Amino acid sequence: MAAPEMELDPKYDHYDYPTTAPTVQTGHPGHTTKEQDAHVFQLRSQLEQAGYTERLDTLSMLRFLRARKFNVELAKKMFVECEKWRKEFGVDDLVRNFDYKEKPEVFEYYPQYYHKTDKDGRPVYIEQLGKIDLTAMYKITTGERMLQNLVVEYEKLADPRLPACSRKSGQLLETCCTIMDLKGVGLSKVSSVYTYVQKASAISQNYYPERLGKLYLVNAPWGFSSVFSVVKGFLDPVTVSKIHVLGSGYKAELLGQVPAENLPKLLGGDCECPGGCALSDLGPWKDPQWAKPAAWEREKGSSTIENESSSTIPTHTQSAAPAGAGTQAKPGQVSEVPHAAGGPTRPMPS
């Protein structure tokens, strides 16, 4: 039996990497129902009628729909708010021109970086929260520049990182494997960075949906698991299944997901990049065999992308698949953790 494929929309879908999700989950590319295909068409048509012409490709439409349980009106609201924010924040200009020259100094206090891939081929994103010192960091940079860097990294995750990983793995990859090292984290540090992290979490939750693949919370302090057992009651079961809370004996489980040669030595792996793993940015996106210039790189020098009006075209049609991401969340549940892989997350109480 032939593998499922996502039918491409000739107007918006210009992918140069695989477009079928590796696992059969309803609502994911290559595994959509006819009703979900109709929702993609409906969402795109409504956005076109409202004057939008950019970021209407099928993969993007599906991510917004999955984030809102395939409720077209809620997905449309999320998309419109995202586009408004992108224009106000100057995202298209930032990704082309932002220079975070103070990064090495900031990383002395708050390392946040992509580093190679996990065993599923996804980018690994690492945060080390134990050394955060916002007072010292604000002598080096500003909260605004930290958020601008966060956004640029999200944009680079979408293109070129994930496309390069998809080419190498031979299947569509849309998410990351995130590792958050909580060693040294206490309530005093959480409270000192709350305002910044709250803003960062809002950006990831509201404007970059469906980017969490797996989340490993390692070196979790005593009592953290008990707190999380309460918090997860407010999360969608699909989200909960992605989160792994581990103490100091995390190495075996983490190495079950991330090859030792790809995991930095400080986290129990074997990798020691020249100049440090945190600043290497190594991965398929740096390998000429898999890397291609991002769309924003090819368009660099052109004017900022604006969403204007245009007409519509048909979308894809696929057969039904087993239930999963498209199921409705129970009242009071949150469908995603309040962050996406690729940026600062909101620390839970320790």
XYZ file of C-alpha atoms in Angstrom:
350
model
C 0.000 0.000 0.000
C 1.374 3.397 -1.006
C 2.312 5.833 1.740
C -0.205 8.659 2.275
C 0.590 12.001 0.712
C -0.697 15.508 1.196
C -2.093 16.998 -1.980
C -0.416 20.335 -2.574
C -2.129 23.615 -3.261
C -0.465 25.052 -6.388
C -0.940 28.644 -5.271
C 0.593 28.464 -1.797
C 2.393 25.143 -1.339
C 5.936 25.391 -2.718
C 7.770 22.974 -0.451
C 11.145 21.490 -1.331
C 11.052 18.906 1.470
C 8.747 15.996 2.486
C 5.179 16.923 3.435
C 3.840 13.758 5.076
C 3.976 13.437 8.865
C 5.911 10.358 10.067
C 3.185 9.079 12.415
C -0.492 8.543 11.710
C -2.323 11.223 13.661
C -5.521 12.749 12.406
C -5.138 16.413 11.522
C -1.486 16.023 10.618
C -0.193 16.378 7.032
C -0.943 13.268 4.990
C -3.372 11.960 7.616
C -6.319 14.350 7.418
C -9.996 13.516 7.123
C -12.250 14.968 4.441
C -13.857 17.159 7.081
C -10.451 18.486 8.148
C -9.549 19.152 4.508
C -12.753 21.169 4.212
C -11.744 23.157 7.286
C -8.390 23.997 5.664
C -10.232 25.242 2.572
C -12.706 27.208 4.694
C -10.020 28.844 6.833
C -7.876 29.810 3.860
C -10.879 31.155 1.929
C -11.991 33.318 4.842
C -8.478 34.683 5.299
C -8.191 35.472 1.594
C -11.521 37.270 1.694
C -10.171 39.282 4.642
C -7.188 40.360 2.498
C -4.444 37.946 3.581
C -2.112 36.432 0.992
C 0.974 35.320 2.944
C 1.531 32.233 5.124
C -1.624 30.550 3.802
C 0.134 27.312 2.845
C -1.463 24.046 3.897
C 1.063 23.138 6.598
C 0.549 26.516 8.289
C -3.240 26.265 8.039
C -3.143 22.816 9.643
C -0.949 24.002 12.517
C -3.349 26.811 13.401
C -6.325 24.494 13.068
C -4.761 21.808 15.268
C -3.930 24.455 17.874
C -7.635 25.315 18.030
C -9.011 21.770 17.692
C -10.135 22.433 14.100
C -12.503 25.204 15.119
C -12.241 27.427 12.036
C -13.383 30.627 13.722
C -10.919 30.242 16.590
C -8.097 29.324 14.189
C -8.912 32.379 12.068
C -8.861 34.609 15.152
C -5.476 33.177 16.157
C -4.051 33.687 12.663
C -5.326 37.281 12.370
C -3.905 38.179 15.780
C -0.603 36.586 14.795
C -0.403 38.612 11.579
C -1.188 41.814 13.466
C 1.581 41.044 15.959
C 4.071 40.167 13.191
C 3.559 43.566 11.587
C 3.773 45.478 14.879
C 6.850 43.545 16.050
C 8.563 43.858 12.657
C 9.203 40.128 12.323
C 10.040 40.066 8.614
C 12.650 42.800 9.023
C 14.110 41.248 12.187
C 14.745 37.827 10.683
C 16.662 39.433 7.825
C 18.642 42.049 9.723
C 18.803 41.375 13.483
C 22.348 41.037 14.827
C 22.523 39.588 18.339
C 26.170 40.443 18.786
C 25.980 40.171 22.568
C 24.862 36.520 22.415
C 28.098 34.977 23.821
C 27.932 37.231 26.883
C 24.205 36.652 27.437
C 24.741 32.894 27.169
C 27.085 33.041 30.140
C 23.910 33.532 32.177
C 21.141 32.024 30.059
C 22.164 29.518 27.352
C 19.333 28.915 24.841
C 20.345 27.102 21.682
C 19.660 24.527 18.969
C 22.114 21.670 18.800
C 21.964 18.805 16.293
C 19.030 16.345 16.273
C 17.308 13.630 18.285
C 16.775 10.036 17.149
C 13.626 11.075 15.270
C 15.623 13.641 13.292
C 14.102 16.705 14.992
C 16.156 19.721 16.081
C 17.195 19.570 19.719
C 16.605 22.803 21.617
C 18.343 23.317 24.963
C 17.821 25.806 27.774
C 19.866 25.995 30.968
C 17.968 27.935 33.591
C 20.223 27.530 36.610
C 22.535 30.463 35.911
C 19.921 33.088 35.049
C 20.844 36.490 36.447
C 18.593 39.090 34.876
C 20.327 42.000 36.603
C 23.675 41.012 35.084
C 22.077 40.236 31.708
C 20.445 43.661 31.501
C 23.883 45.236 31.758
C 24.731 43.395 28.540
C 21.463 43.538 26.625
C 17.812 44.548 27.039
C 14.616 42.587 27.508
C 13.443 43.851 24.126
C 16.523 42.516 22.350
C 16.179 39.179 24.135
C 12.616 38.897 22.829
C 13.731 39.942 19.353
C 16.339 37.183 19.395
C 13.692 34.722 20.552
C 11.488 35.612 17.588
C 14.355 35.384 15.103
C 15.175 31.904 16.394
C 11.539 30.837 15.992
C 11.606 32.079 12.406
C 14.854 30.185 11.745
C 13.327 27.081 13.279
C 10.521 27.198 10.717
C 12.996 27.886 7.914
C 15.752 26.686 7.447
C 16.095 24.298 10.425
C 12.987 22.118 10.137
C 13.075 21.858 6.314
C 16.720 20.704 6.453
C 15.871 18.097 9.095
C 12.920 16.928 7.003
C 15.125 16.484 3.941
C 17.652 14.463 5.900
C 15.061 12.232 7.579
C 12.944 11.787 4.443
C 9.755 12.718 6.308
C 8.043 15.898 7.446
C 9.282 17.214 10.792
C 7.414 20.153 12.311
C 8.467 19.985 15.969
C 11.510 20.000 18.245
C 12.869 17.962 21.097
C 13.315 20.437 23.938
C 15.580 19.895 26.940
C 15.234 22.226 29.891
C 17.969 21.859 32.496
C 16.542 22.968 35.850
C 19.732 22.417 37.834
C 20.109 25.289 40.290
C 16.622 26.665 39.680
C 14.737 27.915 42.731
C 11.770 30.148 43.475
C 13.999 33.219 43.835
C 15.245 32.875 40.247
C 11.788 32.155 38.877
C 10.368 35.328 40.449
C 13.239 37.500 39.208
C 12.659 36.650 35.539
C 8.890 36.219 35.618
C 8.022 39.336 33.583
C 10.429 38.478 30.771
C 9.484 34.803 30.698
C 5.787 35.683 30.723
C 6.257 37.780 27.558
C 8.370 35.068 25.941
C 5.794 32.409 26.760
C 2.995 34.513 25.270
C 4.907 34.834 21.995
C 5.520 31.113 21.687
C 2.016 30.113 22.740
C 0.093 32.618 20.629
C 2.179 33.015 17.489
C 4.155 29.787 16.968
C 1.672 26.948 17.587
C 2.297 23.219 17.333
C 6.094 23.223 17.637
C 6.473 20.994 20.708
C 7.494 17.412 19.960
C 8.978 16.231 23.252
C 9.929 18.170 26.370
C 12.434 16.827 28.874
C 12.677 18.678 32.192
C 15.950 17.371 33.651
C 17.508 17.933 37.062
C 14.014 18.736 38.316
C 14.268 19.758 41.981
C 12.600 17.884 44.810
C 8.847 18.384 44.793
C 8.677 19.426 41.156
C 6.953 16.211 40.057
C 4.229 16.765 42.646
C 3.600 20.274 41.348
C 3.524 19.037 37.764
C 1.019 16.317 38.637
C -1.381 19.126 39.567
C -0.544 21.319 36.574
C -1.023 18.543 34.040
C -4.660 18.278 35.024
C -5.178 21.528 33.106
C -3.321 20.318 30.010
C -4.598 18.329 27.066
C -3.627 14.630 27.353
C -1.786 14.816 24.025
C 0.399 17.587 25.456
C 0.977 15.745 28.729
C 2.232 12.710 26.812
C 5.041 14.863 25.357
C 6.405 16.003 28.734
C 8.941 14.005 30.738
C 9.878 15.265 34.228
C 13.207 13.750 35.287
C 15.440 14.260 38.308
C 19.223 14.019 38.385
C 19.157 10.432 37.130
C 17.863 11.461 33.719
C 20.750 10.294 31.548
C 19.481 6.875 30.442
C 16.038 8.154 29.402
C 17.417 11.231 27.673
C 19.972 9.176 25.740
C 17.105 6.974 24.635
C 15.855 9.977 22.649
C 19.037 11.893 21.813
C 22.157 10.099 20.493
C 25.169 10.525 22.775
C 27.195 12.075 19.955
C 24.522 14.778 19.570
C 24.042 15.559 23.257
C 26.399 18.086 24.921
C 28.711 16.571 27.493
C 27.320 18.789 30.259
C 23.998 16.962 29.829
C 25.544 13.500 29.836
C 26.396 13.139 26.157
C 29.692 12.933 24.295
C 29.577 16.122 22.219
C 32.173 18.816 22.831
C 31.951 21.321 19.987
C 34.973 23.582 19.429
C 34.053 26.902 21.030
C 31.192 25.261 22.938
C 27.981 23.535 21.875
C 25.854 26.539 22.855
C 27.348 28.716 20.115
C 27.913 26.072 17.420
C 24.367 25.906 15.949
C 25.340 22.566 14.403
C 22.701 20.484 12.665
C 21.418 19.487 9.205
C 20.660 23.164 8.604
C 24.432 23.742 8.428
C 25.133 20.717 6.205
C 25.295 21.604 2.473
C 23.776 18.203 1.649
C 20.495 19.144 3.368
C 20.538 22.901 3.888
C 18.967 25.361 1.466
C 18.582 29.117 1.798
C 15.470 30.068 3.751
C 12.712 31.881 1.922
C 13.487 35.041 3.900
C 17.161 34.755 2.840
C 16.198 34.466 -0.836
C 13.965 37.497 -0.426
C 16.514 39.517 1.566
C 16.748 42.989 0.195
C 13.116 42.979 -0.879
C 10.491 44.927 1.017
C 8.864 43.517 4.127
C 6.218 40.918 3.337
C 2.753 42.349 3.765
C -0.539 40.463 3.776
C -2.737 41.933 1.053
C -5.757 40.532 -0.784
C -6.060 37.851 -3.452
C -8.424 35.111 -4.634
C -8.657 31.488 -3.578
C -7.851 28.018 -4.868
C -8.710 24.442 -3.825
C -6.984 22.584 -1.008
C -5.966 18.951 -0.562
C -8.060 15.866 0.180
C -6.950 12.903 2.250
C -8.481 9.791 3.807
C -9.396 9.377 7.445
C -6.924 8.176 10.055
C -7.071 7.133 13.729
C -8.067 9.784 16.222
C -5.364 11.833 17.918
C -4.517 15.514 17.711
C -7.884 16.442 16.260
C -9.879 15.378 19.305
C -11.627 18.004 21.389
C -9.990 19.149 24.627
C -12.103 18.876 27.756
C -13.416 22.101 29.293
C -10.663 23.853 31.231
C -7.859 22.055 29.429
C -5.025 23.798 27.615
C -4.186 22.183 24.272
C -0.501 23.091 24.376
C 2.090 23.788 27.032
C 2.490 27.620 27.254
C 5.572 27.655 25.049
C 6.936 26.072 21.923
C 10.297 24.527 21.445
C 12.679 27.197 20.378
C 12.326 29.877 23.035
C 12.158 30.585 26.735
C 9.468 28.708 28.604
C 7.525 29.652 31.677
C 9.187 27.848 34.599
C 6.838 25.900 36.840
C 7.172 26.450 40.578
C 9.954 24.480 42.200
